[in-house]
């Protein structure tokens, strides 16, 4: 009777409607005596069939810790990632320059899933982006055709597709988010620190892009006349226009560099020489 619901009724209007309900002879107000079915539910809860934390540790073949990040070094954007276990570094590599931090976080999760093919594994990551992409956003992006809600292409398409394909390789897998850069001595904190350290060491090994040098197409060798071949082999003598007594009238021999039907280019002279000379 006194519940106002929305705020579009004034107090005067509420009083008027309450009077109509209370003074109407066709309306009878009384308390409900039907029992609530909820009171028949058992109060004491039974023992759970399993403990979620214990279930994660049962029948495990492998426990992996991953880390991927991006950094700036002398103005250049670099990236690295690592996949480690409790005892060893399984994979740690530097990524090509220009990789963003989010793209570098997706790569180690996909690689960890590849490495646990046909196994039961727990994978710990400190990346909320990679964790949410695998559990929530990745499937939504795939249903939308790798487009955002506004119809634009999503970032890191190739890495997301690789991640969604790799998640089917393990027999059983649990991807667990953990806090990064913790100083605790528990197994998860220590494993996360090992992955971070391995990734930092891998970053020192820069990845240089491989360039393929294509040899230029060489033209076909020119065809010379017998006279031109002789001129290139023996050289040519050029007429000297300075007429001095008791001196030769030609200079040479000059090796031929280029030939045309009407002139020759010889080494040592700036001008072209006509055959008449």
Coordinates of C-alpha atoms in Angstrom, one line a residue:
X1 CA 0.0 0.0 0.0
X2 CA 2.8 2.4 0.8
X3 CA 5.2 1.2 -1.9
X4 CA 5.6 4.1 -4.4
X5 CA 7.4 2.2 -7.2
X6 CA 8.3 4.9 -9.7
X7 CA 8.5 8.6 -8.7
X8 CA 5.7 9.8 -11.0
X9 CA 3.0 9.9 -8.3
X10 CA 2.8 12.7 -5.8
X11 CA 1.9 12.2 -2.2
X12 CA -1.6 13.6 -2.8
X13 CA -2.2 11.1 -5.6
X14 CA -0.9 8.3 -3.4
X15 CA -3.3 9.2 -0.6
X16 CA -6.2 9.3 -3.1
X17 CA -5.5 5.8 -4.5
X18 CA -5.0 4.4 -1.0
X19 CA -8.4 5.7 0.0
X20 CA -10.1 4.2 -3.0
X21 CA -8.6 0.8 -2.2
X22 CA -9.4 0.9 1.5
X23 CA -13.0 2.2 1.2
X24 CA -14.0 0.0 -1.7
X25 CA -16.5 -2.6 -0.4
X26 CA -15.6 -5.0 -3.2
X27 CA -12.0 -5.2 -2.1
X28 CA -10.9 -7.2 1.0
X29 CA -7.4 -6.9 2.4
X30 CA -6.0 -9.7 4.4
X31 CA -2.6 -11.3 5.1
X32 CA -1.5 -14.2 2.9
X33 CA -1.3 -17.5 4.9
X34 CA 0.1 -19.8 2.1
X35 CA 3.5 -21.0 3.2
X36 CA 6.6 -20.1 1.2
X37 CA 8.0 -23.3 -0.5
X38 CA 11.5 -22.1 0.3
X39 CA 11.0 -23.0 3.9
X40 CA 10.9 -26.6 3.1
X41 CA 14.4 -26.6 1.6
X42 CA 17.0 -28.4 3.8
X43 CA 19.0 -25.9 5.8
X44 CA 22.2 -27.9 6.2
X45 CA 24.3 -28.2 3.0
X46 CA 25.7 -31.6 2.0
X47 CA 29.4 -32.2 1.5
X48 CA 30.6 -31.1 -1.9
X49 CA 31.3 -33.8 -4.4
X50 CA 34.8 -32.3 -5.1
X51 CA 37.0 -29.3 -4.2
X52 CA 37.8 -27.2 -7.2
X53 CA 41.3 -26.5 -6.1
X54 CA 42.1 -30.1 -5.5
X55 CA 40.5 -31.1 -8.8
X56 CA 43.0 -28.9 -10.7
X57 CA 45.9 -30.8 -9.2
X58 CA 44.6 -34.3 -9.9
X59 CA 45.9 -36.4 -12.9
X60 CA 48.2 -33.6 -14.1
X61 CA 50.9 -34.3 -16.6
X62 CA 52.4 -30.8 -16.7
X63 CA 52.2 -27.4 -15.0
X64 CA 53.4 -24.5 -17.1
X65 CA 54.0 -20.8 -16.4
X66 CA 54.1 -18.3 -19.3
X67 CA 55.0 -14.7 -19.7
X68 CA 55.0 -12.3 -22.7
X69 CA 55.7 -8.6 -22.8
X70 CA 56.8 -5.7 -24.9
X71 CA 59.5 -3.1 -24.1
X72 CA 61.4 -0.2 -25.6
X73 CA 65.1 -0.3 -26.1
X74 CA 66.9 2.7 -27.6
X75 CA 63.7 3.9 -29.2
X76 CA 62.9 0.5 -30.7
X77 CA 59.9 -1.6 -29.8
X78 CA 60.9 -5.2 -28.8
X79 CA 58.9 -8.2 -27.5
X80 CA 59.7 -11.5 -25.8
X81 CA 58.0 -14.5 -24.3
X82 CA 58.8 -17.6 -22.3
X83 CA 57.2 -20.9 -21.4
X84 CA 58.6 -22.6 -18.3
X85 CA 57.8 -25.6 -16.0
X86 CA 58.7 -26.2 -12.4
X87 CA 62.1 -27.4 -13.4
X88 CA 63.2 -26.0 -16.8
X89 CA 62.8 -23.4 -19.5
X90 CA 60.8 -25.1 -22.2
X91 CA 60.7 -22.3 -24.7
X92 CA 62.0 -18.7 -24.6
X93 CA 62.4 -16.5 -27.6
X94 CA 62.6 -12.8 -28.7
X95 CA 59.9 -11.7 -31.0
X96 CA 60.3 -9.4 -34.0
X97 CA 60.4 -5.7 -33.5
X98 CA 57.1 -3.8 -33.5
X99 CA 55.0 -6.4 -31.7
X100 CA 52.6 -4.8 -29.2
X101 CA 52.3 -5.9 -25.6
X102 CA 48.9 -7.6 -26.2
X103 CA 50.2 -9.5 -29.2
X104 CA 53.2 -10.7 -27.2
X105 CA 50.9 -11.9 -24.4
X106 CA 48.9 -14.1 -26.8
X107 CA 51.9 -15.9 -28.3
X108 CA 53.1 -17.8 -25.2
X109 CA 49.6 -19.0 -24.3
X110 CA 49.2 -20.5 -27.8
X111 CA 52.6 -22.1 -27.6
X112 CA 51.9 -23.5 -24.2
X113 CA 48.7 -25.1 -25.5
X114 CA 50.7 -26.5 -28.5
X115 CA 53.3 -28.0 -26.1
X116 CA 50.7 -29.8 -24.0
X117 CA 49.1 -31.7 -26.9
X118 CA 47.3 -34.9 -25.7
X119 CA 48.2 -34.1 -22.0
X120 CA 46.5 -32.8 -18.9
X121 CA 48.0 -29.5 -17.9
X122 CA 47.6 -26.3 -15.8
X123 CA 48.8 -23.1 -17.5
X124 CA 49.3 -20.0 -15.3
X125 CA 49.4 -16.6 -16.9
X126 CA 49.5 -13.1 -15.4
X127 CA 47.9 -11.6 -18.5
X128 CA 44.3 -10.6 -18.1
X129 CA 44.1 -9.9 -21.8
X130 CA 45.2 -13.4 -22.9
X131 CA 43.0 -15.0 -20.2
X132 CA 39.9 -13.1 -21.2
X133 CA 40.5 -13.6 -24.9
X134 CA 40.6 -17.3 -24.5
X135 CA 37.7 -17.7 -22.2
X136 CA 35.3 -14.9 -23.4
X137 CA 36.3 -12.5 -26.2
X138 CA 37.9 -15.0 -28.6
X139 CA 34.8 -17.0 -29.3
X140 CA 32.7 -13.8 -29.6
X141 CA 35.1 -12.4 -32.2
X142 CA 35.1 -15.6 -34.2
X143 CA 31.3 -15.6 -34.3
X144 CA 31.3 -12.0 -35.5
X145 CA 33.8 -12.7 -38.2
X146 CA 36.7 -11.1 -36.4
X147 CA 34.9 -7.8 -36.3
X148 CA 34.2 -5.5 -33.3
X149 CA 30.7 -4.3 -32.3
X150 CA 31.2 -1.3 -34.6
X151 CA 32.1 -3.5 -37.6
X152 CA 35.9 -2.8 -37.6
X153 CA 38.5 -5.5 -37.9
X154 CA 39.9 -6.6 -34.5
X155 CA 43.6 -6.3 -33.7
X156 CA 45.8 -9.4 -33.5
X157 CA 43.6 -11.5 -35.7
X158 CA 46.2 -14.1 -36.6
X159 CA 47.3 -14.6 -33.0
X160 CA 43.7 -15.0 -31.8
X161 CA 42.9 -17.6 -34.4
X162 CA 46.0 -19.5 -33.5
X163 CA 45.0 -19.4 -29.9
X164 CA 41.5 -20.7 -30.6
X165 CA 42.9 -23.6 -32.6
X166 CA 45.6 -24.5 -30.1
X167 CA 43.1 -24.7 -27.2
X168 CA 41.8 -28.0 -28.6
X169 CA 45.2 -29.8 -28.6
X170 CA 45.5 -30.7 -24.9
X171 CA 43.5 -33.6 -23.6
X172 CA 42.5 -31.5 -20.5
X173 CA 43.7 -28.0 -19.7
X174 CA 43.0 -25.3 -17.2
X175 CA 44.2 -21.8 -18.0
X176 CA 44.5 -20.0 -14.7
X177 CA 45.1 -16.3 -14.1
X178 CA 47.6 -15.3 -11.4
X179 CA 49.0 -12.0 -10.2
X180 CA 52.4 -11.1 -11.8
X181 CA 55.6 -9.8 -10.2
X182 CA 54.8 -11.2 -6.8
X183 CA 57.5 -11.8 -4.2
X184 CA 55.9 -14.7 -2.5
X185 CA 57.4 -18.2 -2.0
X186 CA 54.4 -20.2 -3.1
X187 CA 54.8 -22.3 -6.3
X188 CA 52.7 -20.0 -8.5
X189 CA 54.6 -16.8 -7.6
X190 CA 57.9 -18.5 -8.1
X191 CA 56.8 -20.0 -11.4
X192 CA 55.6 -16.7 -12.6
X193 CA 58.9 -15.1 -11.7
X194 CA 60.9 -17.8 -13.6
X195 CA 58.8 -17.2 -16.7
X196 CA 59.5 -13.4 -16.5
X197 CA 63.2 -13.9 -16.0
X198 CA 63.4 -16.4 -18.9
X199 CA 61.6 -13.9 -21.2
X200 CA 64.0 -11.1 -20.2
X201 CA 67.0 -13.2 -21.0
X202 CA 65.5 -14.2 -24.3
X203 CA 65.0 -10.5 -25.2
X204 CA 68.8 -10.1 -25.4
X205 CA 68.7 -12.3 -28.5
X206 CA 67.4 -9.8 -31.1
X207 CA 65.5 -11.3 -34.0
X208 CA 66.7 -9.8 -37.2
X209 CA 64.5 -10.1 -40.3
X210 CA 65.8 -12.3 -43.0
X211 CA 66.2 -10.5 -46.3
X212 CA 66.2 -12.2 -49.6
X213 CA 68.4 -10.4 -52.2
X214 CA 67.1 -10.9 -55.7
X215 CA 69.7 -10.9 -58.4
X216 CA 68.9 -8.3 -61.1
X217 CA 68.1 -9.6 -64.5
X218 CA 71.1 -9.1 -66.7
X219 CA 70.6 -8.2 -70.3
X220 CA 71.7 -10.5 -73.0
X221 CA 75.3 -10.0 -74.1
X222 CA 75.6 -7.7 -77.0
X223 CA 76.6 -9.0 -80.5
X224 CA 79.6 -7.3 -82.1
X225 CA 80.8 -7.3 -85.6
X226 CA 84.3 -8.6 -86.3
X227 CA 85.6 -5.1 -86.6
X228 CA 84.2 -4.1 -83.2
X229 CA 85.6 -7.2 -81.6
X230 CA 89.0 -6.4 -83.0
X231 CA 88.7 -2.8 -81.8
X232 CA 87.9 -3.9 -78.3
X233 CA 90.7 -6.4 -78.2
X234 CA 93.4 -4.4 -79.9
X235 CA 92.3 -0.8 -79.1
X236 CA 92.0 2.0 -81.6
X237 CA 94.3 4.8 -82.8
X238 CA 92.8 8.2 -82.9
X239 CA 93.9 10.9 -85.4
X240 CA 95.8 13.8 -83.8
X241 CA 94.7 17.1 -85.3
X242 CA 97.9 18.8 -84.2
X243 CA 100.2 18.5 -87.1
X244 CA 103.8 18.8 -85.8
X245 CA 106.8 17.8 -87.8
X246 CA 108.5 14.5 -87.0
X247 CA 105.7 13.4 -84.7
X248 CA 103.1 10.6 -85.2
X249 CA 99.7 11.7 -86.6
X250 CA 97.7 9.3 -84.4
X251 CA 97.5 8.6 -80.7
X252 CA 96.7 5.3 -79.0
X253 CA 95.9 2.6 -78.7
X254 CA 92.8 3.4 -76.6
X255 CA 90.6 0.6 -75.3
X256 CA 87.1 0.7 -76.5
X257 CA 84.4 1.0 -73.8
X258 CA 81.2 1.4 -75.8
X259 CA 80.3 1.2 -79.5
X260 CA 77.4 2.5 -81.6
X261 CA 76.9 2.2 -85.3
X262 CA 78.2 5.8 -85.7
X263 CA 80.7 6.4 -82.9
X264 CA 83.0 4.8 -80.3
X265 CA 83.6 5.6 -76.7
X266 CA 87.2 5.0 -75.6
X267 CA 89.0 5.2 -72.3
X268 CA 91.0 8.3 -71.7
X269 CA 89.1 10.6 -74.0
X270 CA 85.9 12.6 -73.0
X271 CA 84.5 12.8 -76.5
X272 CA 83.1 10.1 -78.8
X273 CA 85.2 9.1 -81.7
X274 CA 83.8 8.6 -85.2
X275 CA 85.2 5.7 -87.2
X276 CA 86.5 8.2 -89.8
X277 CA 89.1 9.3 -87.2

